[in-house]
Structures are given as C-alpha cells and as structure tokens.
Amino acid sequence: IKPGETIPVDGIILEGETSVDESLITGESLPVLKGTGDAVTGGSLNGEGAVIIETKAIGAETVLAKIIRFVEDAQAKKPAIQKLVDKVSAIFVPTVLFIALLVTIAWGLIDGNWQMAILRGVAVLVIACPCALGLATPTSLLVGTGNAARVGILIRDADALETVHKATMIAFDKTGTLTEGKPELQRFESILPEDEFLRIAASLQAGSEHPLAKAVIQKAQDRNIRYRLADKVKTIPGGGLSGSVDGTQYTLASTVYLKSHSLPHDSESIAAWENEGYTSSLLVTEREVIGTLGFRDQVKAESSAAIKALHDLHMNVILISGDHETSVRNLAKELGISGYHARANPEDKARIIQNARQAKEVTIMVGDGINDAPALAAADVGMAMGGGTDVAMQTAGITLMNSNPLLIADAIDISKRTYAKIKQNLFWAFFYNVIGLPLAAFGFMSPMLAGGAMALSSVSVVCNSLLLKRWRPRRV
C-alpha cells in the first residue's frame, strides 16, 4: 500500500511502518502509528509510509461491512411506537356507532317517531365525528417539527419526537460532537523564543498534510510568522519529520521514535503533558531538546453548557469514544460527565447502548461519524450532528444542523411541549364529546347544531396546536 492510498482490505502489516487515518472507523481525527504485526482496517487511509499487508478479511467479513449489518439489524429490531390516538380510536369509533344505534332504537321504541329517532342518532354521530381526534396528533407534530426546524433541529419521524422527551440516558461520541474534530496547537514550550521555535516547526512541516502539521502551520499564520519549506525534508513513517532549517538539522517526532533512535527526548515531561490530554511532539537536534508541542482537540464552546442543561433535566450522561483512555477521561472530567468508555469500536458503542436499553433506560445517542451509526440505530433516539457523515444523519431520527450540542436540550424541550399539546388536544376532543353526546342522545341538540359544535372542536384543537409557534429555544 503506497503513501496516501486507501487500504482496500482488513489485514496485518507484514513490512513497513506508517500512520493510518482511521477516522472512518474510530471517529478520531489523529492518525494512528502502525508497524509490523499491527492490524489495519479496510477503508482507512494510509499515511506517509509504504507498507505490505496480509489480507485477513474481504467483502462481507470486513469491519465496514459488519458496521453496515449492525445498522440494519438495529433498525430492524427497533420497536415502532404505537400512537396514542390509534389506541383511543380503536375503542372510540365502535363505541360511538353502538351508542348512535342504541339511541335511534330507544327513541323509536319510546315515542314511535322513527324519523325523529333517526335524526337524534345522526346528531350523536355528527357530534362524535372524530375530526378533532384525528387532528389532535398531526397538527401538534406539524407545528412542533416546523418550529424545531427553524432553529436547526431536523426531526425525521414522529417516533423520535414522541420518544426523546422520555429519555433517561444520553450517550455522546467525543470527536466532532463535543469537540471540534480537529487538533489544535494549544501549548508549546522551548528554549528558543516562541516565534523562532514556531518558525522552525512550521518550516519543517510546510509541505505536510498531517493534521498536526496543519495545526502548527495555522498557529504560525495566526501569529504572522514568516517561514519557508525546510531543506532536505524527510518523512519518518509513523514517526514525524526531519529536515534542515538555516543549516541546522532538526527532527520533529514522538518520544517513542526519538527514544528508539537514541535521539534527545524528555519522557517525564511528555508523560505529564499526555496525562493532561495532550498529544505531544518534540523538536530536537542531535544534541538537545529544543521544545515541545502539545496538541488537543478543542472542546466546543457550547459543550459545557449543554452537559449542564442535560444534568438539570436529570439525565444520565455518558461519553463513548474510540480515543485513548487519558483523552476521554480528561474530557469527561472537564465537562462534568461521570461515566465514560474509551477505545470503543462501533460494535462496542452499539453494545453499550443495547445494554442500557435492557436495563430499562430510554436512550439517546449523539454522534457524527460512520463509526457511530450502529449506536445511533440501536438507541431509542439517535441524534446526528449536521457536520457529520451522511450515514450518521440517515441513521439518526434527529439531526442538529449547526452541530451545536446546546440544541439537544432544546430538542427534548420541544418534544415535551409537543407531546403535552397532543394530550391537551385529545382532552378537548373528548371534552366536546363528553358534553355533546348526552345532549344529542337526549334530544337537546339537532344534527345542524351538532355539526357546528363538531367544527368548533376542530378549530379549538388547531388553535391550541398553533400556540406551539410561541416556543423559543433557550438560546441558539
């Protein structure tokens, strides 16, 4: 497999070293170092090294094919929510028909005026005509979903809207959901002046497409630092870069590489940085360590407030990520999330959700990648970030178009209000029937008057649903 090529099959590396972009599978933006004996997944992107791999799985047996099967199986097993109005109508309609027939026969037998008896039976049918009952649910859903769409909450089906307000547990993916999904150079230390250190680091990486290289170049550009491509730049497969800047040979690499090649390194300092959640690289010469670069995926500005809003709703919040333990643990601590699962593959994520459902939790899964699709399908409600993959958005019942996690609490809120309107509408529909049916049955209401009352009940249901248009998100 040449540098930059997509790995076509699942396999094991026989020769060579490289870094592999596995974001398609794990959702994590940083490439993973791979060497002889390491497993690689079909669909992932080979980095800067050429490798020879032994094929272990093709076609339906690959990890990607299994993810697709997980999504299909989870969607097939998801139970359809029985609409409340359907349950009511199944009893209400035959009951009204029986009452109308009974009223007609009773009045005909009592006073012998079958014409009047038929009119009273018709009045019962007209006043009980379930127009308001039929409008109760769709009008509320129409206004609720329309209002949600205006603030960037797209609801694919009514089941999701009716279920999300009942949720007791919400699980988040990390990268691209609670974080921005791309590494930033957030910390650096050097024996050189800061701008000089960044100039050297940017010069070494000016021709690289690696996410960490882009982060360094972006930082240099933000500080208006002039740099040019270093001389004799050599890519170190799975390790970093080396090259000459102003006549001095530098190496920018991980501690593992530097240690294995007997180059200067500072293992203790790097360990401390990584315990704080940083991915670190060292810039060294043959004689000394020049400086350290610390990269971290930036947490979205809204994430902390979003988690707090969910805690205020008494939700059990957990974090599920394919990233390493330290990174996941630090993010969970920063955002106040008590439960987390690290190094979780797509199958693991789906299994965690399924176990929660078996424990009688009503679950929401929030994600943005192909690797999240099985869990999105397995959850009672899947929520996808609008900036994510098409697979995630097709699998989820709700899509947050501007990828703002604060909208999750708003989606729950509009769900509660919409469901409350449905119940209010059903109450008013039955209220008219409870008042009108006896009046029609005992001859106090003609078919014409019954028709007017029936129309009034429909209008009141529609007007009550339209009150949902006054809903506003807590903030957008």
Short mmCIF file of C-alpha atoms in Angstrom, two decimals:
data_model
loop_
_atom_site.label_atom_id
_atom_site.label_comp_id
_atom_site.label_asym_id
_atom_site.label_seq_id
_atom_site.Cartn_x
_atom_site.Cartn_y
_atom_site.Cartn_z
CA ILE A 1 0.00 0.00 0.00
CA LYS A 2 1.62 3.27 -1.15
CA PRO A 3 1.53 6.52 0.86
CA GLY A 4 -1.82 8.30 0.56
CA GLU A 5 -3.71 5.25 -0.71
CA THR A 6 -6.88 3.86 0.83
CA ILE A 7 -6.35 0.46 2.43
CA PRO A 8 -8.67 -1.87 0.47
CA VAL A 9 -8.99 -4.82 2.87
CA ASP A 10 -8.69 -5.74 6.54
CA GLY A 11 -5.25 -7.16 7.22
CA ILE A 12 -1.98 -7.32 9.14
CA ILE A 13 1.16 -5.30 8.30
CA LEU A 14 3.97 -7.62 7.21
CA GLU A 15 6.57 -4.97 6.32
CA GLY A 16 6.95 -1.25 6.87
CA GLU A 17 5.80 1.49 9.23
CA THR A 18 3.24 4.21 8.67
CA SER A 19 0.49 6.26 10.29
CA VAL A 20 -3.08 5.38 9.37
CA ASP A 21 -6.09 7.70 9.38
CA GLU A 22 -8.80 5.52 10.95
CA SER A 23 -11.34 8.32 11.45
CA LEU A 24 -13.78 6.43 9.22
CA ILE A 25 -13.89 3.64 11.81
CA THR A 26 -12.99 5.21 15.16
CA GLY A 27 -14.11 8.79 14.54
CA GLU A 28 -10.81 10.13 15.91
CA SER A 29 -9.02 12.75 13.82
CA LEU A 30 -5.39 11.87 14.70
CA PRO A 31 -3.63 9.17 12.63
CA VAL A 32 -2.56 6.01 14.47
CA LEU A 33 1.02 4.74 14.29
CA LYS A 34 1.23 1.26 12.73
CA GLY A 35 4.11 -1.16 12.36
CA THR A 36 4.84 -4.80 11.60
CA GLY A 37 2.20 -7.07 13.13
CA ASP A 38 -0.41 -4.32 13.63
CA ALA A 39 -3.93 -4.72 12.23
CA VAL A 40 -5.29 -2.31 9.62
CA THR A 41 -8.89 -1.81 8.54
CA GLY A 42 -10.24 -1.60 5.00
CA GLY A 43 -11.42 1.92 4.18
CA SER A 44 -8.82 3.67 6.37
CA LEU A 45 -6.24 5.96 4.74
CA ASN A 46 -2.55 5.13 4.65
CA GLY A 47 -0.23 7.95 5.70
CA GLU A 48 3.34 8.69 4.72
CA GLY A 49 4.83 5.17 4.73
CA ALA A 50 4.63 2.31 2.23
CA VAL A 51 3.55 -1.00 3.78
CA ILE A 52 2.92 -4.58 2.74
CA ILE A 53 -0.13 -6.15 4.35
CA GLU A 54 -1.50 -9.67 4.55
CA THR A 55 -5.22 -9.82 3.79
CA LYS A 56 -7.36 -11.16 6.66
CA ALA A 57 -10.90 -10.21 5.56
CA ILE A 58 -12.64 -9.09 2.38
CA GLY A 59 -16.19 -8.26 1.31
CA ALA A 60 -18.87 -9.09 3.87
CA GLU A 61 -16.29 -10.01 6.54
CA THR A 62 -14.61 -6.61 6.73
CA VAL A 63 -15.16 -4.20 9.62
CA LEU A 64 -17.07 -1.76 7.38
CA ALA A 65 -19.42 -4.49 6.17
CA LYS A 66 -20.05 -5.51 9.77
CA ILE A 67 -20.89 -1.91 10.67
CA ILE A 68 -23.48 -1.86 7.90
CA ARG A 69 -25.01 -5.09 9.23
CA PHE A 70 -25.08 -3.66 12.74
CA VAL A 71 -27.04 -0.63 11.50
CA GLU A 72 -29.50 -2.77 9.55
CA ASP A 73 -30.04 -5.19 12.46
CA ALA A 74 -30.53 -2.41 14.99
CA GLN A 75 -33.04 -0.61 12.78
CA ALA A 76 -34.97 -3.82 12.17
CA LYS A 77 -35.23 -4.52 15.92
CA LYS A 78 -36.32 -1.05 16.94
CA PRO A 79 -39.98 -1.27 18.04
CA ALA A 80 -42.46 1.11 16.45
CA ILE A 81 -44.16 3.41 18.92
CA GLN A 82 -47.91 2.84 18.99
CA LYS A 83 -49.65 6.15 18.53
CA LEU A 84 -51.87 7.13 21.44
CA VAL A 85 -54.58 8.35 19.14
CA ASP A 86 -54.72 4.99 17.32
CA LYS A 87 -55.30 3.17 20.59
CA VAL A 88 -58.09 5.56 21.52
CA SER A 89 -59.76 5.48 18.11
CA ALA A 90 -59.85 1.68 18.09
CA ILE A 91 -62.19 1.87 21.09
CA PHE A 92 -63.90 5.20 20.47
CA VAL A 93 -65.29 4.68 16.94
CA PRO A 94 -67.12 1.36 17.51
CA THR A 95 -68.41 2.68 20.86
CA VAL A 96 -69.96 5.75 19.20
CA LEU A 97 -71.54 3.65 16.45
CA PHE A 98 -73.08 1.42 19.10
CA ILE A 99 -74.39 4.43 21.08
CA ALA A 100 -75.91 6.01 17.93
CA LEU A 101 -77.68 2.75 17.04
CA LEU A 102 -78.87 2.37 20.62
CA VAL A 103 -80.20 5.97 20.73
CA THR A 104 -82.07 5.51 17.43
CA ILE A 105 -83.73 2.25 18.53
CA ALA A 106 -84.52 3.56 22.03
CA TRP A 107 -86.24 6.77 20.82
CA GLY A 108 -88.07 4.87 18.10
CA LEU A 109 -89.45 2.41 20.60
CA ILE A 110 -90.25 5.06 23.23
CA ASP A 111 -92.32 7.54 21.17
CA GLY A 112 -92.78 5.67 17.89
CA ASN A 113 -91.44 8.63 15.84
CA TRP A 114 -88.73 6.87 13.86
CA GLN A 115 -87.93 9.95 11.79
CA MET A 116 -87.06 11.93 14.91
CA ALA A 117 -85.26 8.89 16.33
CA ILE A 118 -83.05 8.71 13.24
CA LEU A 119 -82.28 12.45 13.47
CA ARG A 120 -81.17 12.03 17.09
CA GLY A 121 -79.00 9.07 16.11
CA VAL A 122 -77.45 11.17 13.33
CA ALA A 123 -76.88 14.01 15.82
CA VAL A 124 -74.93 11.57 18.01
CA LEU A 125 -72.79 10.52 15.02
CA VAL A 126 -72.16 14.13 13.97
CA ILE A 127 -71.21 15.42 17.43
CA ALA A 128 -68.92 12.43 17.90
CA CYS A 129 -67.33 12.68 14.44
CA PRO A 130 -63.65 12.23 15.36
CA CYS A 131 -62.33 15.16 13.33
CA ALA A 132 -60.77 16.78 16.39
CA LEU A 133 -59.45 13.39 17.45
CA GLY A 134 -57.84 12.94 14.04
CA LEU A 135 -56.35 16.44 14.10
CA ALA A 136 -55.00 16.23 17.66
CA THR A 137 -51.73 14.47 16.83
CA PRO A 138 -50.79 15.60 13.27
CA THR A 139 -51.38 19.32 13.90
CA SER A 140 -49.19 19.28 17.00
CA LEU A 141 -46.48 17.30 15.22
CA LEU A 142 -46.60 19.62 12.21
CA VAL A 143 -46.19 22.78 14.30
CA GLY A 144 -43.64 21.18 16.64
CA THR A 145 -41.37 19.83 13.89
CA GLY A 146 -41.70 23.06 11.89
CA ASN A 147 -40.71 25.17 14.86
CA ALA A 148 -37.79 22.87 15.62
CA ALA A 149 -36.58 23.06 12.02
CA ARG A 150 -36.45 26.86 12.19
CA VAL A 151 -33.77 26.66 14.88
CA GLY A 152 -31.80 23.85 13.21
CA ILE A 153 -33.38 20.74 14.74
CA LEU A 154 -34.50 18.45 11.90
CA ILE A 155 -36.78 15.64 13.04
CA ARG A 156 -37.05 12.79 10.53
CA ASP A 157 -40.00 10.96 12.06
CA ALA A 158 -42.71 11.41 14.67
CA ASP A 159 -41.43 8.46 16.71
CA ALA A 160 -38.25 10.37 17.58
CA LEU A 161 -40.22 13.45 18.62
CA GLU A 162 -42.56 11.44 20.80
CA THR A 163 -39.74 9.43 22.43
CA VAL A 164 -36.94 11.90 23.09
CA HIS A 165 -38.71 13.64 25.99
CA LYS A 166 -38.92 10.29 27.83
CA ALA A 167 -35.15 9.73 27.68
CA THR A 168 -33.31 8.91 30.90
CA MET A 169 -29.80 8.42 29.49
CA ILE A 170 -27.81 10.23 26.80
CA ALA A 171 -24.52 8.97 25.33
CA PHE A 172 -22.10 11.25 23.48
CA ASP A 173 -19.41 10.49 20.96
CA LYS A 174 -16.37 12.72 21.58
CA THR A 175 -14.72 13.86 18.36
CA GLY A 176 -16.87 16.23 16.29
CA THR A 177 -19.71 16.06 18.81
CA LEU A 178 -18.38 17.62 21.99
CA THR A 179 -15.10 18.70 20.36
CA GLU A 180 -14.36 20.50 17.09
CA GLY A 181 -12.98 17.35 15.46
CA LYS A 182 -9.55 18.69 14.53
CA PRO A 183 -6.38 19.06 16.65
CA GLU A 184 -5.08 22.49 17.61
CA LEU A 185 -1.67 23.50 18.88
CA GLN A 186 -2.72 24.65 22.34
CA ARG A 187 0.55 24.54 24.25
CA PHE A 188 4.25 24.76 23.48
CA GLU A 189 7.49 25.29 25.40
CA SER A 190 11.00 25.90 24.08
CA ILE A 191 14.48 27.06 24.99
CA LEU A 192 14.15 29.41 21.98
CA PRO A 193 11.92 32.48 21.70
CA GLU A 194 8.36 31.38 20.92
CA ASP A 195 8.18 32.86 17.41
CA GLU A 196 11.57 31.39 16.44
CA PHE A 197 10.51 27.97 17.74
CA LEU A 198 7.24 28.09 15.77
CA ARG A 199 9.09 29.28 12.64
CA ILE A 200 11.36 26.22 12.72
CA ALA A 201 8.48 23.83 13.42
CA ALA A 202 6.32 25.35 10.64
CA SER A 203 9.24 25.23 8.17
CA LEU A 204 9.71 21.52 8.79
CA GLN A 205 6.01 20.81 8.25
CA ALA A 206 5.18 23.31 5.48
CA GLY A 207 4.77 20.53 2.91
CA SER A 208 2.91 18.05 5.12
CA GLU A 209 -0.80 17.20 5.08
CA HIS A 210 -0.72 15.62 8.54
CA PRO A 211 -3.39 17.08 10.91
CA LEU A 212 -0.73 18.01 13.49
CA ALA A 213 1.35 19.74 10.82
CA LYS A 214 -1.68 21.77 9.76
CA ALA A 215 -2.20 22.80 13.39
CA VAL A 216 1.39 24.07 13.66
CA ILE A 217 1.16 25.98 10.39
CA GLN A 218 -2.15 27.53 11.44
CA LYS A 219 -0.63 28.72 14.71
CA ALA A 220 2.33 30.25 12.85
CA GLN A 221 0.00 32.00 10.43
CA ASP A 222 -2.15 33.30 13.29
CA ARG A 223 0.96 34.93 14.75
CA ASN A 224 2.06 36.29 11.33
CA ILE A 225 5.30 34.31 11.46
CA ARG A 226 7.17 34.09 8.15
CA TYR A 227 8.52 30.62 7.31
CA ARG A 228 9.67 28.68 4.28
CA LEU A 229 9.93 25.00 3.47
CA ALA A 230 12.92 23.38 5.17
CA ASP A 231 15.73 21.78 3.16
CA LYS A 232 16.23 18.02 2.86
CA VAL A 233 12.88 17.26 4.48
CA LYS A 234 12.45 13.56 5.13
CA THR A 235 9.25 11.93 6.31
CA ILE A 236 9.68 9.42 9.10
CA PRO A 237 6.97 6.76 8.57
CA GLY A 238 4.83 6.64 11.68
CA GLY A 239 7.24 8.97 13.48
CA GLY A 240 7.44 12.57 12.25
CA LEU A 241 9.74 14.70 10.11
CA SER A 242 13.37 15.69 9.84
CA GLY A 243 14.96 18.47 7.85
CA SER A 244 17.42 21.35 7.76
CA VAL A 245 16.45 24.93 8.75
CA ASP A 246 19.09 27.66 8.48
CA GLY A 247 21.79 24.98 8.20
CA THR A 248 20.79 23.12 11.39
CA GLN A 249 19.37 19.59 11.23
CA TYR A 250 16.17 19.14 13.24
CA THR A 251 13.87 16.23 13.96
CA LEU A 252 10.23 16.70 14.96
CA ALA A 253 8.82 13.41 16.23
CA SER A 254 7.16 11.48 19.01
CA THR A 255 9.01 10.38 22.15
CA VAL A 256 8.70 6.73 21.08
CA TYR A 257 10.60 7.40 17.85
CA LEU A 258 13.24 9.60 19.46
CA LYS A 259 13.90 7.07 22.21
CA SER A 260 14.18 4.16 19.77
CA HIS A 261 16.70 6.09 17.65
CA SER A 262 18.81 7.34 20.59
CA LEU A 263 17.91 10.99 20.00
CA PRO A 264 17.41 13.51 22.83
CA HIS A 265 13.99 13.24 24.50
CA ASP A 266 12.15 14.13 27.71
CA SER A 267 9.92 11.20 28.63
CA GLU A 268 8.81 12.59 32.01
CA SER A 269 7.68 15.92 30.60
CA ILE A 270 5.81 14.24 27.75
CA ALA A 271 4.11 11.81 30.14
CA ALA A 272 2.89 14.75 32.24
CA TRP A 273 1.52 16.51 29.15
CA GLU A 274 -0.22 13.37 27.92
CA ASN A 275 -1.81 12.88 31.34
CA GLU A 276 -3.43 16.27 30.76
CA GLY A 277 -4.84 15.04 27.46
CA TYR A 278 -2.25 16.45 25.05
CA THR A 279 -0.78 14.66 22.05
CA SER A 280 2.87 15.73 22.16
CA SER A 281 5.79 16.05 19.75
CA LEU A 282 9.38 17.07 20.43
CA LEU A 283 11.62 19.26 18.28
CA VAL A 284 15.24 18.16 18.77
CA THR A 285 18.69 18.47 17.29
CA GLU A 286 21.30 15.74 17.56
CA ARG A 287 22.43 17.22 20.90
CA GLU A 288 19.40 18.63 22.75
CA VAL A 289 15.65 19.05 23.03
CA ILE A 290 14.62 22.41 21.53
CA GLY A 291 10.99 22.39 22.53
CA THR A 292 7.71 20.55 23.00
CA LEU A 293 4.44 20.93 21.09
CA GLY A 294 1.15 19.96 22.74
CA PHE A 295 -1.93 19.28 20.58
CA ARG A 296 -5.50 18.79 21.70
CA ASP A 297 -8.88 18.66 20.03
CA GLN A 298 -10.61 21.89 21.01
CA VAL A 299 -13.75 21.44 23.12
CA LYS A 300 -16.74 23.19 21.59
CA ALA A 301 -17.63 26.40 23.39
CA GLU A 302 -21.20 25.20 23.94
CA SER A 303 -20.35 21.70 25.25
CA SER A 304 -20.07 22.57 28.94
CA ALA A 305 -23.39 24.45 28.98
CA ALA A 306 -25.03 21.62 27.02
CA ILE A 307 -23.96 19.00 29.57
CA LYS A 308 -25.12 21.21 32.44
CA ALA A 309 -28.52 21.67 30.77
CA LEU A 310 -28.88 17.90 30.46
CA HIS A 311 -27.90 17.38 34.09
CA ASP A 312 -30.58 19.93 35.03
CA LEU A 313 -33.05 17.67 33.23
CA HIS A 314 -31.84 14.80 35.49
CA MET A 315 -30.33 12.93 32.55
CA ASN A 316 -27.67 10.25 32.99
CA VAL A 317 -24.86 11.49 30.70
CA ILE A 318 -22.02 9.23 29.49
CA LEU A 319 -19.18 9.60 27.00
CA ILE A 320 -18.30 6.84 24.50
CA SER A 321 -15.21 7.30 22.33
CA GLY A 322 -12.67 5.38 20.30
CA ASP A 323 -9.92 7.67 21.59
CA HIS A 324 -7.36 6.67 24.21
CA GLU A 325 -8.18 6.47 27.91
CA THR A 326 -6.40 9.65 29.04
CA SER A 327 -8.04 11.89 26.46
CA VAL A 328 -11.53 10.56 27.14
CA ARG A 329 -11.09 10.70 30.92
CA ASN A 330 -9.84 14.30 30.84
CA LEU A 331 -12.70 15.47 28.63
CA ALA A 332 -15.26 13.73 30.84
CA LYS A 333 -13.74 15.42 33.90
CA GLU A 334 -13.64 18.83 32.19
CA LEU A 335 -17.32 18.66 31.20
CA GLY A 336 -18.59 17.06 34.40
CA ILE A 337 -19.51 13.71 32.84
CA SER A 338 -19.34 10.92 35.40
CA GLY A 339 -19.35 7.87 33.10
CA TYR A 340 -17.12 7.22 30.10
CA HIS A 341 -15.92 4.39 27.83
CA ALA A 342 -12.60 4.72 25.94
CA ARG A 343 -11.23 2.83 22.93
CA ALA A 344 -14.75 1.78 21.96
CA ASN A 345 -15.19 0.48 18.40
CA PRO A 346 -18.57 0.70 16.58
CA GLU A 347 -19.65 -2.70 17.89
CA ASP A 348 -18.74 -1.70 21.46
CA LYS A 349 -20.75 1.52 21.19
CA ALA A 350 -23.84 -0.33 19.97
CA ARG A 351 -23.46 -2.94 22.73
CA ILE A 352 -23.24 -0.26 25.44
CA ILE A 353 -26.48 1.30 24.17
CA GLN A 354 -28.21 -2.09 23.93
CA ASN A 355 -27.18 -2.97 27.49
CA ALA A 356 -28.57 0.34 28.73
CA ARG A 357 -31.90 -0.34 27.00
CA GLN A 358 -32.04 -3.79 28.54
CA ALA A 359 -31.58 -2.05 31.90
CA LYS A 360 -34.81 -0.12 31.15
CA GLU A 361 -33.05 3.13 30.23
CA VAL A 362 -34.64 5.22 27.46
CA THR A 363 -31.54 6.13 25.48
CA ILE A 364 -30.34 8.94 23.21
CA MET A 365 -27.09 8.52 21.26
CA VAL A 366 -25.39 11.64 19.85
CA GLY A 367 -22.71 11.16 17.17
CA ASP A 368 -21.46 12.31 13.80
CA GLY A 369 -19.49 9.53 12.09
CA ILE A 370 -19.88 6.21 10.31
CA ASN A 371 -18.47 4.60 13.44
CA ASP A 372 -21.42 5.98 15.43
CA ALA A 373 -24.09 4.63 13.05
CA PRO A 374 -24.68 1.26 14.81
CA ALA A 375 -25.13 3.00 18.17
CA LEU A 376 -27.38 5.67 16.63
CA ALA A 377 -29.59 2.93 15.23
CA ALA A 378 -29.53 0.89 18.44
CA ALA A 379 -30.64 3.81 20.64
CA ASP A 380 -34.27 4.73 21.24
CA VAL A 381 -33.42 8.06 19.60
CA GLY A 382 -30.34 8.80 17.51
CA MET A 383 -29.13 12.41 17.15
CA ALA A 384 -26.58 13.28 14.46
CA MET A 385 -24.51 16.41 14.10
CA GLY A 386 -25.19 18.23 10.83
CA GLY A 387 -21.49 18.47 10.04
CA GLY A 388 -21.11 14.68 10.25
CA THR A 389 -21.36 11.90 7.69
CA ASP A 390 -24.43 11.14 5.58
CA VAL A 391 -24.60 7.64 7.09
CA ALA A 392 -24.94 9.07 10.60
CA MET A 393 -27.65 11.54 9.53
CA GLN A 394 -29.60 8.86 7.66
CA THR A 395 -29.48 6.55 10.67
CA ALA A 396 -30.45 9.16 13.27
CA GLY A 397 -34.03 10.23 13.93
CA ILE A 398 -32.96 13.83 14.71
CA THR A 399 -30.24 15.93 13.05
CA LEU A 400 -28.78 19.08 14.65
CA MET A 401 -27.98 21.13 11.56
CA ASN A 402 -25.47 23.58 13.08
CA SER A 403 -23.75 20.89 15.21
CA ASN A 404 -24.47 22.87 18.37
CA PRO A 405 -24.79 20.48 21.36
CA LEU A 406 -26.94 23.04 23.18
CA LEU A 407 -29.74 22.17 20.75
CA ILE A 408 -30.04 18.72 22.37
CA ALA A 409 -31.79 20.18 25.44
CA ASP A 410 -33.97 22.24 23.09
CA ALA A 411 -34.94 19.10 21.15
CA ILE A 412 -36.01 17.48 24.42
CA ASP A 413 -37.94 20.61 25.38
CA ILE A 414 -39.86 20.89 22.09
CA SER A 415 -40.62 17.17 22.34
CA LYS A 416 -42.12 17.64 25.82
CA ARG A 417 -44.19 20.62 24.70
CA THR A 418 -45.40 18.90 21.54
CA TYR A 419 -46.43 15.78 23.41
CA ALA A 420 -48.20 17.95 26.00
CA LYS A 421 -50.14 19.63 23.17
CA ILE A 422 -51.17 16.25 21.81
CA LYS A 423 -52.58 15.28 25.19
CA GLN A 424 -54.32 18.67 25.55
CA ASN A 425 -55.87 18.28 22.11
CA LEU A 426 -57.11 14.81 22.94
CA PHE A 427 -58.60 16.16 26.16
CA TRP A 428 -60.51 18.91 24.31
CA ALA A 429 -61.67 16.45 21.66
CA PHE A 430 -63.11 14.18 24.32
CA PHE A 431 -64.41 17.10 26.38
CA TYR A 432 -66.67 18.15 23.49
CA ASN A 433 -67.84 14.57 23.13
CA VAL A 434 -68.50 14.11 26.85
CA ILE A 435 -70.66 17.26 26.86
CA GLY A 436 -72.17 16.90 23.39
CA LEU A 437 -73.02 13.18 23.29
CA PRO A 438 -75.56 13.25 26.16
CA LEU A 439 -77.14 16.43 24.77
CA ALA A 440 -77.53 14.83 21.32
CA ALA A 441 -78.71 11.49 22.74
CA PHE A 442 -81.45 13.11 24.85
CA GLY A 443 -82.71 15.28 22.02
CA PHE A 444 -81.32 18.67 23.14
CA MET A 445 -79.11 19.07 20.05
CA SER A 446 -80.12 18.87 16.38
CA PRO A 447 -77.76 17.48 13.69
CA MET A 448 -77.15 21.06 12.46
CA LEU A 449 -76.16 22.28 15.92
CA ALA A 450 -74.10 19.15 16.43
CA GLY A 451 -72.24 19.93 13.19
CA GLY A 452 -71.42 23.42 14.44
CA ALA A 453 -70.13 22.07 17.76
CA MET A 454 -68.04 19.47 15.94
CA ALA A 455 -66.46 22.18 13.74
CA LEU A 456 -65.78 24.31 16.82
CA SER A 457 -63.93 21.40 18.48
CA SER A 458 -61.73 21.01 15.39
CA VAL A 459 -60.95 24.74 15.32
CA SER A 460 -60.06 24.73 19.03
CA VAL A 461 -57.67 21.80 18.53
CA VAL A 462 -55.93 23.53 15.61
CA CYS A 463 -55.65 26.83 17.52
CA ASN A 464 -54.22 25.04 20.55
CA SER A 465 -51.59 23.38 18.34
CA LEU A 466 -50.67 26.74 16.82
CA LEU A 467 -49.78 28.02 20.29
CA LEU A 468 -46.64 25.90 19.91
CA LYS A 469 -45.36 28.53 17.48
CA ARG A 470 -44.63 30.71 20.50
CA TRP A 471 -41.92 28.23 21.61
CA ARG A 472 -38.40 29.58 21.54
CA PRO A 473 -35.14 27.76 22.28
CA ARG A 474 -33.35 28.67 25.48
CA ARG A 475 -30.64 30.07 23.26
CA VAL A 476 -29.43 29.36 19.75
#
